[in-house]
Amino acid sequence: MSARSFELLLETAFDSPNPPVFEEGAATVYTDLERALREAKFSQGSSREQLSYRFERLRLGVAIAFVKAFLRLAENEKSKEVLEVLQEAIKAKNTREIDKIVQKRIASFDNLYHEIFVNPQREQILHLFELTLDSGTKEELDELIMEGLELLSEVDWDAPHNPEDDDDTEPLDEDFLKSL
């Protein structure tokens, strides 16, 4: 995996050659994690904390890419709060601060699941987002970056979004809904 793949994921998600995610650039965030991984093999203490912090920044960056892509397809105003939370967390100076920011506004994440099942691509993007949050290694993030690049390359970003078109499936049986 490469830092360039991570950059491409963000560029595709934001439809911009300079996505407003990291001041230092996505490639730097990726290479900082690689450096922290090398350093952590030979030391403990603050190097371990730096490793955790660098991993969290990369994971937040991947999560931001998926949420931004989801929002480009969904046009869901409430879900924009999730992107705001992640973008605020990316500015944190350590992992404790990241956790504090996310935990304070955790309820915002529930909004992502509104209208999820009306568009298969949104569902797939949200699934990758969930896998990103569950990831625990750089290798898992690398795999998600590649899966994300593949999925986002298949999205028709220019297709007009009409919320009325989202309901092209048959309505669910009311008796079925009541039995849930």
Phi, psi and omega in degrees: 000159183222162175297328180296322178298319178296316177301315181298321178300313180293318179299319180292315181298320183268351184053049183207140176287345179228073182296139183279067182246303183244130177298321184275354180096148183296321181299321179296318179299317180294313181290330175298321177294316179302317178296316180297324177297317178296315181294325182292336179295333186249001182212178179225193176069237186296332177295323178294320178295318177297321178299312179299317181295315180295321178296315181298322179294318177295315180298319177297321179297317178295317179298318178299318180300315181291320179293319179297317178297318178301315181293325178297329179271329189265330183054035182266108184302318183294328180288343177298335178300323180297315178299319178298318179297312181296320179291329174289317181296328182295339181272355181297155183264350178201172184293326179297320179292322176300310180301319181297316181296313182292316182296325181297329184236032184299331181297336179300330184293336178297332181293338179296334187271000177286128179063024184295322190275007180270353181217114183301325180291322176298319179297317180294319179296317180295325176297317177296323176300313179300317178297326178297316180295330180273349185292149181229000181223160176297323180297320177296319178294320177301316179296319179293324177299314180294317177298320179296317178299319180296312181296313183292335177288341180269349183286136174270090185291338183271355179296132180296139178261117177233110182308330179292331179286342182295339184259054181270006175263159179292146179294149179286146178297129182298323178296323177297314180299320181292331180286345179284000000 
